[in-house]
């Protein structure tokens, strides 16, 4: 779509609420080269919801990841070397 319609890649964003927020986080992690930035609203971090049970646990109780571990999950999701989109 970007190529067909001459869309400026610096103006492509993704956002989502709840499950859509989790999907936006996944899109940013897996396809970072596509997006300039994104926003997640009330979604669990990328890699946390690997099953319905873990998604509910993450929403209700939070996660037990260190501050650095979710970033590691994102960095391993793509071959991207940067720059990463802003969140």
Coordinates of C-alpha atoms in Angstrom, one line a residue:
X1 CA 0.0 0.0 0.0
X2 CA 2.8 2.4 0.8
X3 CA 4.4 1.8 -2.6
X4 CA 1.2 2.0 -4.5
X5 CA 0.0 5.2 -2.9
X6 CA 3.3 7.0 -2.3
X7 CA 2.8 7.1 1.4
X8 CA 5.6 8.8 3.4
X9 CA 7.1 5.9 5.6
X10 CA 7.8 8.5 8.4
X11 CA 4.0 9.0 8.7
X12 CA 2.9 5.3 9.2
X13 CA 1.7 4.5 12.7
X14 CA -0.1 1.7 14.5
X15 CA -2.2 1.9 17.7
X16 CA -4.6 -0.3 19.5
X17 CA -6.7 -0.7 22.7
X18 CA -6.6 -3.8 24.9
X19 CA -6.1 -6.9 22.6
X20 CA -5.6 -4.3 19.8
X21 CA -2.8 -2.8 22.0
X22 CA -1.2 -6.2 22.2
X23 CA -1.5 -6.5 18.4
X24 CA 0.0 -3.1 17.9
X25 CA 3.0 -4.2 20.1
X26 CA 3.4 -7.3 18.0
X27 CA 3.3 -5.4 14.8
X28 CA 6.0 -3.0 16.1
X29 CA 8.1 -5.8 17.2
X30 CA 7.8 -8.0 14.2
X31 CA 7.7 -5.3 11.5
X32 CA 9.7 -2.4 12.9
X33 CA 10.8 -1.2 9.5
X34 CA 7.2 -0.5 8.5
X35 CA 6.3 1.9 11.3
X36 CA 7.5 5.3 12.4
X37 CA 5.9 4.9 15.8
X38 CA 3.0 3.3 17.6
X39 CA 0.9 3.3 20.8
X40 CA -0.4 0.5 22.9
X41 CA -3.3 1.3 25.3
X42 CA -4.0 -1.3 28.0
X43 CA -2.4 -4.2 26.0
X44 CA 0.1 -6.6 27.5
X45 CA 3.8 -6.3 26.3
X46 CA 4.9 -8.2 23.3
X47 CA 5.8 -11.9 24.1
X48 CA 3.8 -12.0 27.3
X49 CA 0.6 -13.4 26.0
X50 CA 1.8 -16.7 24.5
X51 CA -1.4 -18.4 25.5
X52 CA -4.9 -17.3 26.6
X53 CA -4.1 -18.2 30.2
X54 CA -0.8 -16.2 30.2
X55 CA -2.6 -13.2 28.6
X56 CA -5.2 -13.2 31.4
X57 CA -2.5 -13.7 34.1
X58 CA -0.5 -10.8 32.5
X59 CA -3.6 -8.5 32.6
X60 CA -4.7 -9.4 36.1
X61 CA -1.4 -9.9 37.9
X62 CA 1.2 -8.3 35.7
X63 CA 4.4 -10.0 34.7
X64 CA 7.4 -11.2 36.5
X65 CA 9.8 -10.0 33.8
X66 CA 12.7 -7.8 34.7
X67 CA 12.7 -4.3 33.1
X68 CA 15.1 -5.6 30.4
X69 CA 13.4 -8.9 29.5
X70 CA 10.5 -7.6 27.4
X71 CA 12.9 -5.5 25.4
X72 CA 14.9 -8.7 24.7
X73 CA 11.8 -10.4 23.4
X74 CA 11.1 -7.5 21.0
X75 CA 14.8 -7.4 19.8
X76 CA 14.7 -11.1 19.0
X77 CA 11.4 -10.9 17.1
X78 CA 12.9 -9.3 14.1
X79 CA 16.2 -9.1 12.2
X80 CA 16.0 -5.3 12.5
X81 CA 19.2 -3.7 13.6
X82 CA 17.4 -0.3 14.1
X83 CA 16.3 2.3 14.2
X84 CA 13.3 1.0 16.1
X85 CA 10.0 2.8 16.0
X86 CA 9.0 4.9 18.9
X87 CA 6.4 3.6 21.3

